[in-house]
Amino acid sequence: MEAAKSPSIVVLTGAGISKESGLSTFRDKDGIWAKVALEDVATPEGFQRDPKRVHAFYNDRRRGLLAADICPNAAHVALVELEDRWPGEVLIVTQNIDNLHERAGSKNVIHMHGELLKARCGACGSVFDCNFDLALELPCLACMRAGGLRPHVVWFGEMPFEMDRIYAGLDACGLFLSIGTSGNVYPAAGFVQEVRGRGSTQTIELNIEPSEGRSFFEEQRYGPATEIVPAYVKELLKKASA
Ligand code: APR
């Protein structure tokens, strides 16, 4: 049955897929939340309290992402090959705000937590590319008003982006892959239960160690993403062409 052989695939990725590219995760012992309190830099209240501090936090991460030595790794590249060669649709839903999926060549990507290289104006709502340091006194490129610019990033307590499109993808998929996420933050951490509820979707976790949600996955493979993701994609594509 063609459909069973090449169902549509939803791939959820987290900070772990970018770790071997040199970007920090959040909850590893050397992670970002071990160094700074998320309440201070990743909440609307934190931004209200001290916008300068929040801008400095994201400016530092933006400069880090734009550094010459930061580039997509073999796991990102394997997902491009999957998108290019899989007979069904492949949708990447990433929690990451880096652009490594796109730089590797992935086209069908949803950034549910926003993008570090975009800024949003609190006054007019315009969103534009941003590869420069943000500051409160900078005027919006659209309405020219100063004082309202913020990173186009979803903070704790805010609604992730494109949830309707994500749930439609989960509803239609026959295979759900979760890569490099600790399964700590909802709604992303609940996607596996969402698809499990449908019964007909295969679920697999690819991570360096078991995540919080490990028991919800039918299959688990553990190891560095740059090793287990290319190996798994190779296996999938071999099965699809058999
Ligand atoms: N290969 C595969 N997995 C890895 C690797 C690696 N080389 N290195 C780390 N990991 C795993 C960790 O074991 C952990 O399970 O990646 C996961 C990263 O988890 P978190 O640091 O919690 O990152 P993530 O799950 O993406 O966080 C979700 O929380 O703070 C918010 O908005 C932030 O999008 C983020 C969300």
Short mmCIF file of C-alpha atoms and ligand atoms in Angstrom, two decimals:
data_model
loop_
_atom_site.label_atom_id
_atom_site.label_comp_id
_atom_site.label_asym_id
_atom_site.label_seq_id
_atom_site.Cartn_x
_atom_site.Cartn_y
_atom_site.Cartn_z
CA MET A 1 0.00 0.00 0.00
CA GLU A 2 1.70 3.18 -1.24
CA ALA A 3 0.41 5.37 1.61
CA ALA A 4 1.69 2.99 4.30
CA LYS A 5 5.09 2.77 2.59
CA SER A 6 5.70 6.53 2.44
CA PRO A 7 3.44 8.31 4.94
CA SER A 8 3.92 12.02 5.56
CA ILE A 9 6.52 12.70 8.23
CA VAL A 10 6.62 15.34 10.95
CA VAL A 11 10.05 15.94 12.48
CA LEU A 12 10.18 17.84 15.79
CA THR A 13 13.63 19.20 16.54
CA GLY A 14 15.11 20.80 19.64
CA ALA A 15 18.40 22.36 20.72
CA GLY A 16 20.14 18.95 20.73
CA ILE A 17 20.21 18.84 16.93
CA SER A 18 22.27 22.05 16.87
CA LYS A 19 24.60 21.14 19.77
CA GLU A 20 27.26 19.56 17.52
CA SER A 21 27.18 22.69 15.38
CA GLY A 22 28.47 24.54 18.44
CA LEU A 23 25.22 26.05 19.77
CA SER A 24 24.29 25.55 23.43
CA THR A 25 21.27 23.59 24.55
CA PHE A 26 19.10 24.84 27.42
CA ARG A 27 18.92 22.09 30.04
CA ASP A 28 22.19 20.24 29.70
CA LYS A 29 24.44 20.91 32.69
CA ASP A 30 26.40 23.46 30.61
CA GLY A 31 23.19 24.75 29.05
CA ILE A 32 21.84 28.30 28.76
CA TRP A 33 19.46 28.00 31.74
CA ALA A 34 22.39 26.95 33.92
CA LYS A 35 23.93 30.38 33.26
CA VAL A 36 20.96 32.77 33.21
CA ALA A 37 17.48 32.68 34.74
CA LEU A 38 14.85 32.19 32.00
CA GLU A 39 12.47 34.45 33.96
CA ASP A 40 14.88 37.34 33.38
CA VAL A 41 15.48 36.93 29.64
CA ALA A 42 12.75 34.72 28.13
CA THR A 43 9.48 36.13 29.52
CA PRO A 44 7.43 39.26 28.63
CA GLU A 45 7.75 40.30 32.30
CA GLY A 46 11.56 40.06 32.10
CA PHE A 47 11.54 42.25 28.99
CA GLN A 48 9.23 44.75 30.69
CA ARG A 49 11.51 44.85 33.74
CA ASP A 50 14.84 45.18 31.93
CA PRO A 51 14.69 45.41 28.11
CA LYS A 52 18.39 46.26 27.88
CA ARG A 53 19.31 42.97 29.56
CA VAL A 54 17.01 40.96 27.29
CA HIS A 55 18.36 42.67 24.15
CA ALA A 56 21.93 41.98 25.34
CA PHE A 57 21.06 38.27 25.86
CA TYR A 58 19.65 37.84 22.34
CA ASN A 59 22.28 40.11 20.71
CA ASP A 60 24.93 37.82 22.18
CA ARG A 61 23.18 34.68 20.86
CA ARG A 62 22.57 36.33 17.44
CA ARG A 63 26.26 37.24 17.10
CA GLY A 64 27.12 33.68 18.15
CA LEU A 65 24.84 32.20 15.49
CA LEU A 66 26.34 34.48 12.81
CA ALA A 67 29.92 33.50 13.74
CA ALA A 68 31.90 31.95 10.87
CA ASP A 69 32.44 28.63 12.67
CA ILE A 70 28.72 27.92 13.23
CA CYS A 71 27.22 25.80 10.44
CA PRO A 72 24.67 23.01 9.89
CA ASN A 73 25.83 19.51 10.90
CA ALA A 74 25.24 16.03 9.45
CA ALA A 75 21.89 15.72 11.23
CA HIS A 76 20.53 18.88 9.56
CA VAL A 77 21.88 17.67 6.22
CA ALA A 78 20.27 14.23 6.65
CA LEU A 79 16.87 15.90 7.11
CA VAL A 80 17.37 17.79 3.82
CA GLU A 81 18.05 14.49 2.07
CA LEU A 82 14.89 13.05 3.69
CA GLU A 83 12.84 16.03 2.45
CA ASP A 84 14.32 15.72 -1.04
CA ARG A 85 14.01 11.95 -1.45
CA TRP A 86 11.04 10.87 0.68
CA PRO A 87 7.96 10.20 -1.54
CA GLY A 88 5.59 11.75 1.03
CA GLU A 89 5.60 15.22 2.65
CA VAL A 90 8.25 16.01 5.30
CA LEU A 91 7.50 18.88 7.71
CA ILE A 92 10.12 20.07 10.19
CA VAL A 93 8.66 21.71 13.29
CA THR A 94 11.57 23.20 15.15
CA GLN A 95 11.69 24.66 18.64
CA ASN A 96 15.04 26.18 17.69
CA ILE A 97 15.43 29.85 16.84
CA ASP A 98 18.63 29.24 14.87
CA ASN A 99 18.56 29.05 11.06
CA LEU A 100 20.61 25.88 10.64
CA HIS A 101 17.78 23.85 9.07
CA GLU A 102 17.35 26.48 6.35
CA ARG A 103 21.10 26.91 5.86
CA ALA A 104 21.37 23.13 5.37
CA GLY A 105 18.68 23.40 2.65
CA SER A 106 15.43 22.40 4.38
CA LYS A 107 12.44 24.18 2.83
CA ASN A 108 9.38 23.03 4.80
CA VAL A 109 10.25 24.38 8.27
CA ILE A 110 8.03 25.90 10.98
CA HIS A 111 9.80 27.86 13.74
CA MET A 112 7.23 27.46 16.50
CA HIS A 113 9.39 29.46 18.94
CA GLY A 114 10.32 32.16 16.45
CA GLU A 115 13.64 33.12 14.85
CA LEU A 116 16.74 34.77 16.29
CA LEU A 117 17.48 36.49 12.95
CA LYS A 118 14.12 38.30 12.90
CA ALA A 119 12.84 41.28 14.90
CA ARG A 120 9.28 42.42 15.61
CA CYS A 121 7.91 45.88 16.32
CA GLY A 122 5.65 46.03 19.37
CA ALA A 123 4.02 49.17 17.97
CA CYS A 124 3.05 48.12 14.42
CA GLY A 125 3.64 44.36 14.53
CA SER A 126 6.01 44.36 11.53
CA VAL A 127 8.50 41.49 11.39
CA PHE A 128 11.78 41.92 9.53
CA ASP A 129 15.15 40.25 9.09
CA CYS A 130 17.63 41.19 11.78
CA ASN A 131 21.32 40.30 11.69
CA PHE A 132 22.32 43.30 13.83
CA ASP A 133 22.17 44.15 17.53
CA LEU A 134 18.72 45.24 18.67
CA ALA A 135 18.23 48.10 21.13
CA LEU A 136 15.21 49.87 22.54
CA GLU A 137 16.20 53.20 20.99
CA LEU A 138 16.35 51.67 17.47
CA PRO A 139 13.45 52.83 15.25
CA CYS A 140 11.22 50.21 13.61
CA LEU A 141 12.11 49.83 9.90
CA ALA A 142 8.41 50.05 9.03
CA CYS A 143 6.70 52.58 11.29
CA MET A 144 9.94 54.37 12.27
CA ARG A 145 8.82 54.45 15.91
CA ALA A 146 11.54 53.71 18.52
CA GLY A 147 11.07 51.88 21.80
CA GLY A 148 9.11 48.88 20.59
CA LEU A 149 11.55 46.50 18.94
CA ARG A 150 11.96 42.96 20.34
CA PRO A 151 13.39 39.67 19.09
CA HIS A 152 10.79 37.75 17.02
CA VAL A 153 11.07 34.93 19.56
CA VAL A 154 8.30 33.24 21.60
CA TRP A 155 8.81 33.74 25.33
CA PHE A 156 7.43 31.59 28.12
CA GLY A 157 3.76 32.40 28.59
CA GLU A 158 3.36 33.42 24.94
CA MET A 159 1.60 31.41 22.24
CA PRO A 160 3.92 29.50 19.88
CA PHE A 161 3.56 30.31 16.16
CA GLU A 162 1.63 28.38 13.48
CA MET A 163 -0.02 25.93 15.86
CA ASP A 164 -2.94 25.27 13.46
CA ARG A 165 -0.53 24.26 10.69
CA ILE A 166 1.45 22.12 13.16
CA TYR A 167 -1.61 20.24 14.43
CA ALA A 168 -2.80 19.71 10.84
CA GLY A 169 0.60 18.18 10.07
CA LEU A 170 0.49 15.97 13.16
CA ASP A 171 -3.03 14.90 12.27
CA ALA A 172 -2.00 13.76 8.81
CA CYS A 173 1.39 12.23 9.52
CA GLY A 174 2.16 8.51 9.56
CA LEU A 175 5.58 8.96 11.16
CA PHE A 176 6.60 11.35 13.99
CA LEU A 177 10.31 11.80 14.69
CA SER A 178 11.52 13.73 17.73
CA ILE A 179 15.17 14.79 17.60
CA GLY A 180 17.30 16.52 20.25
CA THR A 181 14.63 17.73 22.64
CA SER A 182 14.31 17.07 26.38
CA GLY A 183 10.51 16.96 26.22
CA ASN A 184 10.21 19.57 28.96
CA VAL A 185 8.32 22.37 27.24
CA TYR A 186 4.70 22.24 26.05
CA PRO A 187 2.99 22.26 23.61
CA ALA A 188 5.94 20.62 21.74
CA ALA A 189 6.44 18.02 24.47
CA GLY A 190 2.81 16.93 24.00
CA PHE A 191 3.00 16.33 20.23
CA VAL A 192 3.94 12.65 20.66
CA GLN A 193 0.83 12.02 22.77
CA GLU A 194 -1.20 13.93 20.16
CA VAL A 195 -0.14 11.51 17.42
CA ARG A 196 -0.24 8.44 19.69
CA GLY A 197 -3.88 9.21 20.25
CA ARG A 198 -4.49 8.64 16.56
CA GLY A 199 -3.16 5.09 16.72
CA SER A 200 -1.86 4.88 13.16
CA THR A 201 1.30 6.94 13.54
CA GLN A 202 4.73 5.51 14.23
CA THR A 203 6.71 7.47 16.81
CA ILE A 204 10.48 7.48 17.36
CA GLU A 205 12.78 9.50 19.61
CA LEU A 206 16.33 10.20 18.41
CA ASN A 207 18.32 11.79 21.23
CA ILE A 208 21.64 11.57 23.00
CA GLU A 209 19.84 10.31 26.11
CA PRO A 210 16.25 9.40 27.07
CA SER A 211 13.99 12.47 27.24
CA GLU A 212 11.16 13.20 29.67
CA GLY A 213 8.71 11.81 27.14
CA ARG A 214 10.64 8.65 26.27
CA SER A 215 7.88 6.28 27.36
CA PHE A 216 5.45 7.77 24.80
CA PHE A 217 7.63 6.72 21.87
CA GLU A 218 7.30 3.28 20.31
CA GLU A 219 10.94 3.34 19.33
CA GLN A 220 13.97 5.14 20.79
CA ARG A 221 17.50 5.45 19.49
CA TYR A 222 20.22 7.13 21.53
CA GLY A 223 23.46 8.69 20.44
CA PRO A 224 24.79 11.97 19.02
CA ALA A 225 22.41 13.43 16.42
CA THR A 226 25.17 13.59 13.80
CA GLU A 227 25.44 9.79 14.01
CA ILE A 228 21.93 8.46 14.67
CA VAL A 229 19.96 10.84 12.41
CA PRO A 230 21.87 10.14 9.17
CA ALA A 231 21.77 6.38 9.96
CA TYR A 232 18.03 6.46 10.58
CA VAL A 233 17.29 8.54 7.46
CA LYS A 234 19.37 6.10 5.35
CA GLU A 235 17.31 3.21 6.72
CA LEU A 236 14.01 5.01 6.03
CA LEU A 237 14.95 5.86 2.45
CA LYS A 238 16.14 2.31 1.81
CA LYS A 239 12.79 0.97 3.02
CA ALA A 240 10.89 3.47 0.86
CA SER A 241 12.79 2.45 -2.27
CA ALA A 242 12.47 -1.31 -1.60
N1 APR B 1 22.58 14.85 19.90
C1 APR B 1 21.29 14.59 20.23
N2 APR B 1 20.68 15.08 21.33
C2 APR B 1 21.40 15.91 22.12
C3 APR B 1 22.75 16.24 21.83
C4 APR B 1 23.33 15.67 20.66
N3 APR B 1 24.60 15.92 20.32
N4 APR B 1 23.20 17.07 22.82
C5 APR B 1 22.16 17.25 23.67
N5 APR B 1 21.09 16.55 23.26
C6 APR B 1 19.76 16.46 23.88
C7 APR B 1 19.78 16.63 25.40
O1 APR B 1 20.00 15.37 26.03
C8 APR B 1 18.35 17.13 25.65
O2 APR B 1 17.47 16.02 25.79
O3 APR B 1 19.00 17.54 23.41
C9 APR B 1 18.01 17.89 24.38
C10 APR B 1 18.04 19.39 24.57
O4 APR B 1 17.04 19.69 25.52
P1 APR B 1 16.83 21.22 25.97
O5 APR B 1 18.15 21.81 26.31
O6 APR B 1 15.75 21.21 26.99
O7 APR B 1 16.34 21.94 24.62
P2 APR B 1 14.89 21.87 23.99
O8 APR B 1 14.23 20.55 24.29
O9 APR B 1 15.03 22.27 22.57
O10 APR B 1 14.11 23.03 24.78
C11 APR B 1 12.81 23.33 24.36
O11 APR B 1 12.75 25.17 25.92
O12 APR B 1 13.84 26.91 26.90
C12 APR B 1 12.94 26.59 25.93
O13 APR B 1 12.48 27.86 24.04
C13 APR B 1 13.43 27.00 24.57
O14 APR B 1 13.00 25.90 22.46
C14 APR B 1 13.47 25.70 23.79
C15 APR B 1 12.55 24.80 24.56
#
